[in-house]
Amino acid sequence: MEGAEDSGSAAPPQPNLTPRHRQLIPTPCGPIKPCSELSFPVKIYFCVTILSLLSVIGLTIETLVRQTEEDFTISLIQLIGVVFCVYYVTRGILQENRQELIVFVLSILLVMFRSIVNFTVLSAEQKPKLLARFILILLVGSFDVICAIILIQSQSMMAFRVGGALESLQSQYVMVNLCFSMLTFDLQAQLCLSVLLISLHEITLLHNIISATGVLWACLKVSISIIAILKELKPLVWIFLTQNIPEVAFLIYLLYTVIREWGKGNSYTLEAAFIIGSFISVAIKAVLFWALIHVYRSFGQGLRERNLLYRQHSGGVKRLNVYGQAAYC
């Protein structure tokens, strides 16, 4: 008996491969950390950043009513970007999402750049009135960027907490997270392109109607892709990919139209912005397709099935899995 006990006690401990996400808050776009887990400096940064973004939203709305058509379009695009920044910084901090923090940094830098350009073209009489606002935007923006860069460089443990010790599950979580991020970037790009399209004088009323329809199309497309990833439904993935074909084809046609009409207006700003935005949108779609293919191949053997392991450790308690779906264990 003693020998058996000694042999049992000498056996090496089995590794715990169960995902450690029970303390995380499930959401449709993956788990997030509760605010109680954030350190005090991160909480301060989070609050200051949200307040500063809300202030920029208010200032942008204020300036929308007293600008020319071209400036109005640029301000509206900035407003869309800042609204998305609220989501990016929230998800970037609570989910330790580096790619969304990077986009947040780029968006803030663009806002600062536009503020510098607008301030330099002001008349000598107007500059003293807006000097305080200009300095405040630069200071708060610099604070947001520096702190976000520090967070980007910090170590992320979310992949381990969700995927457990298995590197394959951790990589699958990273790819799913990348898909959700690229879907958000794609939606923002489509909204901005729709605003630019409506603002181009050479585009007909039919194009404006198609552009407005494109906004609904983009929202529907994102919804289908999210359901496809959460439920691991391969047919919906193919529907999502098919939805992008007419979108890309129409984008190519619009690029041809804009380039053909190039130089007929007094300004090239909106036309150049549309061309650059189109190439950015195509690049986002390319990365999205690449990540979605990897996620598609992992359907049926990844994170969703991992949650079934909880049935061995619970007493019939209804839990939520890492994607926010109800699962009886």
Coordinates of C-alpha atoms in Angstrom, one line a residue:
M1 CA 0.0 0.0 0.0
E2 CA 2.8 2.4 0.9
G3 CA 4.5 1.6 -2.4
A4 CA 1.3 2.4 -4.3
E5 CA 0.9 5.6 -2.4
D6 CA 4.6 6.6 -3.1
S7 CA 4.2 5.8 -6.8
G8 CA 1.0 7.8 -6.9
S9 CA 2.6 10.8 -5.2
A10 CA 5.6 10.6 -7.4
A11 CA 3.5 10.8 -10.6
P12 CA 4.1 14.2 -12.4
P13 CA 1.2 16.6 -12.2
Q14 CA -1.0 16.9 -15.2
P15 CA -0.9 20.3 -16.9
N16 CA -4.1 22.4 -16.5
L17 CA -5.3 23.1 -20.1
T18 CA -8.6 24.6 -19.1
P19 CA -9.0 28.1 -20.4
R20 CA -8.8 30.6 -17.6
H21 CA -11.5 33.0 -18.7
R22 CA -14.1 32.5 -15.9
Q23 CA -13.2 35.9 -14.5
L24 CA -13.6 37.6 -17.8
I25 CA -16.8 39.3 -19.1
P26 CA -18.2 37.6 -22.2
T27 CA -19.2 39.8 -25.1
P28 CA -20.2 39.1 -28.7
C29 CA -16.8 40.2 -29.9
G30 CA -14.8 38.1 -27.3
P31 CA -14.2 38.4 -23.6
I32 CA -13.1 41.6 -21.9
K33 CA -11.5 42.2 -18.6
P34 CA -13.6 43.8 -15.8
C35 CA -12.6 47.3 -14.9
S36 CA -11.5 46.0 -11.5
E37 CA -8.5 44.3 -13.1
L38 CA -7.2 47.5 -14.5
S39 CA -4.4 49.2 -12.7
F40 CA -5.0 52.7 -11.3
P41 CA -2.9 54.5 -14.0
V42 CA -4.7 52.6 -16.7
K43 CA -8.1 53.6 -15.2
I44 CA -7.0 57.2 -15.1
Y45 CA -5.9 57.0 -18.8
F46 CA -9.1 55.3 -19.8
C47 CA -11.3 57.9 -18.2
V48 CA -9.2 60.8 -19.5
T49 CA -9.3 59.4 -23.0
I50 CA -13.0 58.8 -23.1
L51 CA -13.7 62.3 -21.8
S52 CA -11.3 63.8 -24.4
L53 CA -12.9 61.8 -27.2
L54 CA -16.4 63.0 -26.1
S55 CA -15.1 66.6 -26.1
V56 CA -13.7 66.2 -29.6
I57 CA -17.1 64.8 -30.8
G58 CA -18.8 67.8 -29.3
L59 CA -16.4 70.3 -30.9
T60 CA -16.7 68.5 -34.3
I61 CA -20.5 68.6 -34.2
E62 CA -20.2 72.3 -33.3
T63 CA -18.0 73.1 -36.3
L64 CA -20.1 71.0 -38.7
V65 CA -22.8 73.7 -38.9
R66 CA -20.5 76.5 -40.0
Q67 CA -18.2 75.0 -42.6
T68 CA -18.1 74.9 -46.4
E69 CA -19.1 71.7 -48.2
E70 CA -15.6 70.3 -48.5
D71 CA -14.7 71.1 -44.9
F72 CA -18.1 69.7 -43.8
T73 CA -17.3 66.3 -45.5
I74 CA -13.9 66.1 -43.8
S75 CA -15.4 67.0 -40.4
L76 CA -18.1 64.4 -40.9
I77 CA -15.4 61.8 -41.6
Q78 CA -13.5 62.9 -38.6
L79 CA -16.6 62.6 -36.5
I80 CA -17.1 59.0 -37.7
G81 CA -13.5 58.2 -36.9
V82 CA -13.7 59.7 -33.4
V83 CA -16.9 57.7 -32.6
F84 CA -15.1 54.5 -33.7
C85 CA -12.1 55.6 -31.5
V86 CA -14.3 55.3 -28.4
Y87 CA -14.9 51.7 -29.4
Y88 CA -11.2 51.1 -30.3
V89 CA -9.8 52.4 -27.0
T90 CA -12.4 50.6 -25.0
R91 CA -11.8 47.3 -26.6
G92 CA -8.1 47.9 -26.9
I93 CA -7.7 48.4 -23.1
L94 CA -10.3 45.9 -21.8
Q95 CA -9.3 43.2 -24.3
E96 CA -5.6 44.1 -24.7
N97 CA -6.2 44.4 -28.4
R98 CA -3.0 45.8 -30.0
Q99 CA -4.3 46.3 -33.6
E100 CA -7.2 48.5 -32.4
L101 CA -4.9 50.5 -30.2
I102 CA -2.7 51.1 -33.2
V103 CA -5.6 52.3 -35.3
F104 CA -6.7 54.5 -32.3
V105 CA -3.2 56.1 -32.3
L106 CA -3.3 56.7 -36.1
S107 CA -6.8 58.3 -35.7
I108 CA -5.7 60.6 -33.0
L109 CA -2.6 61.6 -35.0
L110 CA -4.9 62.5 -37.9
V111 CA -7.1 64.6 -35.7
M112 CA -4.0 66.4 -34.4
F113 CA -2.7 66.9 -37.9
R114 CA -5.9 68.4 -39.1
S115 CA -6.0 70.7 -36.1
I116 CA -2.5 72.0 -36.9
V117 CA -3.5 72.6 -40.6
N118 CA -6.7 74.4 -39.6
F119 CA -4.9 76.6 -37.1
T120 CA -2.1 77.6 -39.5
V121 CA -4.6 78.8 -42.2
L122 CA -6.5 81.0 -39.7
S123 CA -6.2 84.7 -39.9
A124 CA -4.3 86.7 -37.4
E125 CA -7.5 87.9 -35.7
Q126 CA -8.9 84.4 -35.3
K127 CA -5.8 82.7 -33.9
P128 CA -5.9 84.2 -30.4
K129 CA -9.5 83.1 -30.0
L130 CA -8.8 79.5 -30.8
L131 CA -5.3 79.2 -29.4
A132 CA -6.4 77.7 -26.1
R133 CA -8.5 75.0 -27.8
F134 CA -5.6 74.3 -30.2
I135 CA -3.1 73.8 -27.4
L136 CA -5.5 71.7 -25.4
I137 CA -6.1 69.3 -28.4
L138 CA -2.3 68.9 -28.9
L139 CA -1.6 68.2 -25.2
V140 CA -4.5 65.8 -24.7
G141 CA -3.8 64.1 -28.1
S142 CA -0.1 63.7 -27.2
F143 CA -1.1 62.2 -23.9
D144 CA -3.5 59.7 -25.5
V145 CA -0.9 58.7 -28.1
I146 CA 2.0 58.2 -25.7
C147 CA 0.0 56.2 -23.2
A148 CA -1.5 54.1 -26.0
I149 CA 1.9 53.3 -27.3
I150 CA 3.0 52.1 -23.9
L151 CA -0.1 49.8 -23.7
I152 CA 0.7 48.5 -27.2
Q153 CA 4.2 47.5 -26.0
S154 CA 3.0 45.9 -22.8
Q155 CA 2.6 42.1 -22.6
S156 CA -0.9 40.7 -23.4
M157 CA -2.2 37.7 -21.5
M158 CA -5.7 37.5 -23.1
A159 CA -4.7 34.7 -25.6
F160 CA -3.5 32.5 -22.7
R161 CA -6.5 33.3 -20.5
V162 CA -8.9 32.4 -23.2
G163 CA -7.1 29.7 -25.1
G164 CA -5.4 28.1 -22.1
A165 CA -1.9 26.5 -22.4
L166 CA -2.5 25.1 -25.9
E167 CA -0.7 27.3 -28.4
S168 CA -3.1 26.2 -31.2
L169 CA -6.1 27.6 -29.3
Q170 CA -4.2 30.8 -28.5
S171 CA -3.4 31.3 -32.2
Q172 CA -7.1 30.6 -33.0
Y173 CA -8.1 33.2 -30.5
V174 CA -5.7 35.7 -32.0
M175 CA -7.1 35.1 -35.5
V176 CA -10.7 35.4 -34.3
N177 CA -9.8 38.7 -32.6
L178 CA -8.1 39.9 -35.8
C179 CA -11.3 39.1 -37.8
F180 CA -13.4 41.2 -35.4
S181 CA -11.0 44.1 -35.6
M182 CA -10.8 44.0 -39.4
L183 CA -14.6 43.8 -39.7
T184 CA -14.8 47.0 -37.6
F185 CA -12.1 48.7 -39.7
D186 CA -14.0 47.6 -42.9
L187 CA -17.2 49.1 -41.6
Q188 CA -15.6 52.4 -40.8
A189 CA -13.9 52.5 -44.2
Q190 CA -17.3 51.9 -45.9
L191 CA -19.0 54.6 -44.0
C192 CA -16.3 57.1 -44.8
L193 CA -16.3 56.2 -48.5
S194 CA -20.1 56.6 -48.6
V195 CA -19.7 60.1 -47.1
L196 CA -17.0 61.0 -49.7
L197 CA -19.1 59.5 -52.5
I198 CA -22.1 61.6 -51.6
S199 CA -20.0 64.8 -51.5
L200 CA -18.5 64.4 -54.9
H201 CA -20.3 66.8 -57.3
E202 CA -19.7 64.7 -60.4
I203 CA -21.5 61.7 -58.9
T204 CA -25.2 61.4 -59.9
L205 CA -28.2 61.0 -57.7
L206 CA -28.3 57.3 -58.5
H207 CA -24.8 57.0 -57.0
N208 CA -26.0 58.8 -53.9
I209 CA -28.9 56.3 -53.5
I210 CA -26.5 53.4 -54.0
S211 CA -24.1 54.9 -51.5
A212 CA -26.8 55.2 -48.9
T213 CA -27.8 51.6 -49.6
G214 CA -24.2 50.6 -49.3
V215 CA -24.3 51.7 -45.6
L216 CA -27.1 49.3 -44.9
W217 CA -25.3 46.7 -47.0
A218 CA -22.1 47.1 -44.9
C219 CA -24.0 46.8 -41.6
L220 CA -25.8 43.6 -42.9
K221 CA -22.5 42.2 -44.1
V222 CA -20.8 42.7 -40.7
S223 CA -23.7 41.2 -38.9
I224 CA -23.6 38.1 -41.1
S225 CA -19.9 37.7 -40.6
I226 CA -20.1 38.0 -36.8
I227 CA -22.8 35.4 -36.7
A228 CA -20.8 33.1 -38.9
I229 CA -17.8 33.4 -36.7
L230 CA -19.7 33.0 -33.4
K231 CA -21.7 30.1 -34.5
E232 CA -19.0 28.6 -36.8
L233 CA -21.4 28.4 -39.7
K234 CA -19.5 27.8 -42.9
P235 CA -22.4 28.7 -45.3
L236 CA -22.6 32.2 -43.8
V237 CA -18.9 32.6 -44.4
W238 CA -19.4 32.0 -48.1
I239 CA -22.4 34.4 -48.1
F240 CA -20.1 37.0 -46.5
L241 CA -17.4 36.5 -49.1
T242 CA -20.0 36.7 -51.9
Q243 CA -21.3 40.0 -50.5
N244 CA -17.9 41.6 -51.0
I245 CA -17.8 40.8 -54.7
P246 CA -20.4 43.5 -55.9
E247 CA -18.9 45.8 -53.3
V248 CA -15.4 45.6 -54.7
A249 CA -16.7 45.7 -58.3
F250 CA -18.7 48.9 -57.6
L251 CA -15.6 50.4 -55.9
I252 CA -13.5 49.8 -59.0
Y253 CA -16.2 51.4 -61.1
L254 CA -16.3 54.5 -58.8
L255 CA -12.5 54.7 -58.9
Y256 CA -12.6 54.8 -62.7
T257 CA -15.3 57.5 -62.6
V258 CA -13.4 59.7 -60.2
I259 CA -10.1 59.3 -62.1
R260 CA -11.9 60.1 -65.4
E261 CA -13.4 63.3 -64.0
W262 CA -10.1 64.3 -62.3
G263 CA -9.3 68.0 -62.6
K264 CA -12.7 69.3 -63.6
G265 CA -13.4 70.7 -60.1
N266 CA -11.7 73.5 -58.2
S267 CA -10.2 71.1 -55.6
Y268 CA -8.7 67.7 -55.6
T269 CA -9.0 67.0 -51.9
L270 CA -12.1 64.9 -51.9
E271 CA -11.1 63.0 -55.0
A272 CA -7.7 62.2 -53.6
A273 CA -9.2 61.2 -50.3
F274 CA -11.6 58.8 -52.1
I275 CA -8.8 57.2 -54.1
I276 CA -6.6 56.7 -51.0
G277 CA -9.6 55.5 -49.0
S278 CA -10.4 53.0 -51.7
F279 CA -7.0 51.5 -51.6
I280 CA -7.1 51.3 -47.8
S281 CA -10.5 49.6 -48.0
V282 CA -9.1 47.0 -50.4
A283 CA -6.1 46.4 -48.1
I284 CA -8.4 45.9 -45.1
K285 CA -10.5 43.4 -47.0
A286 CA -7.4 41.5 -48.1
V287 CA -6.3 41.1 -44.4
L288 CA -9.8 40.3 -43.4
F289 CA -10.1 37.5 -46.0
W290 CA -6.7 36.1 -45.0
A291 CA -7.7 36.0 -41.3
L292 CA -11.2 34.6 -42.1
I293 CA -9.8 31.7 -44.1
H294 CA -7.7 30.7 -41.1
V295 CA -10.7 31.0 -38.8
Y296 CA -12.8 29.0 -41.3
R297 CA -10.3 26.2 -41.3
S298 CA -10.4 26.0 -37.5
F299 CA -14.2 25.6 -37.3
G300 CA -15.2 22.5 -35.3
Q301 CA -11.8 22.1 -33.6
G302 CA -11.2 25.3 -31.7
L303 CA -12.4 27.6 -29.0
R304 CA -16.1 26.9 -29.2
E305 CA -15.6 23.2 -28.4
R306 CA -13.1 24.0 -25.7
N307 CA -16.0 25.4 -23.5
L308 CA -17.5 21.9 -23.4
L309 CA -14.8 20.9 -21.0
Y310 CA -16.6 22.9 -18.3
R311 CA -19.2 20.2 -18.1
Q312 CA -16.7 18.1 -16.1
H313 CA -16.2 20.9 -13.5
S314 CA -19.7 22.3 -12.9
G315 CA -23.0 21.2 -11.4
G316 CA -25.3 22.1 -14.2
V317 CA -24.8 25.8 -13.9
K318 CA -25.6 27.9 -17.0
R319 CA -22.5 29.7 -18.1
L320 CA -21.4 32.0 -20.9
N321 CA -18.6 30.9 -23.2
V322 CA -15.9 33.2 -24.4
Y323 CA -18.0 34.6 -27.2
G324 CA -20.9 35.5 -24.9
Q325 CA -23.1 32.6 -26.0
A326 CA -25.2 30.7 -23.4
A327 CA -23.9 27.2 -22.6
Y328 CA -25.2 24.7 -20.1
C329 CA -22.4 22.9 -18.4

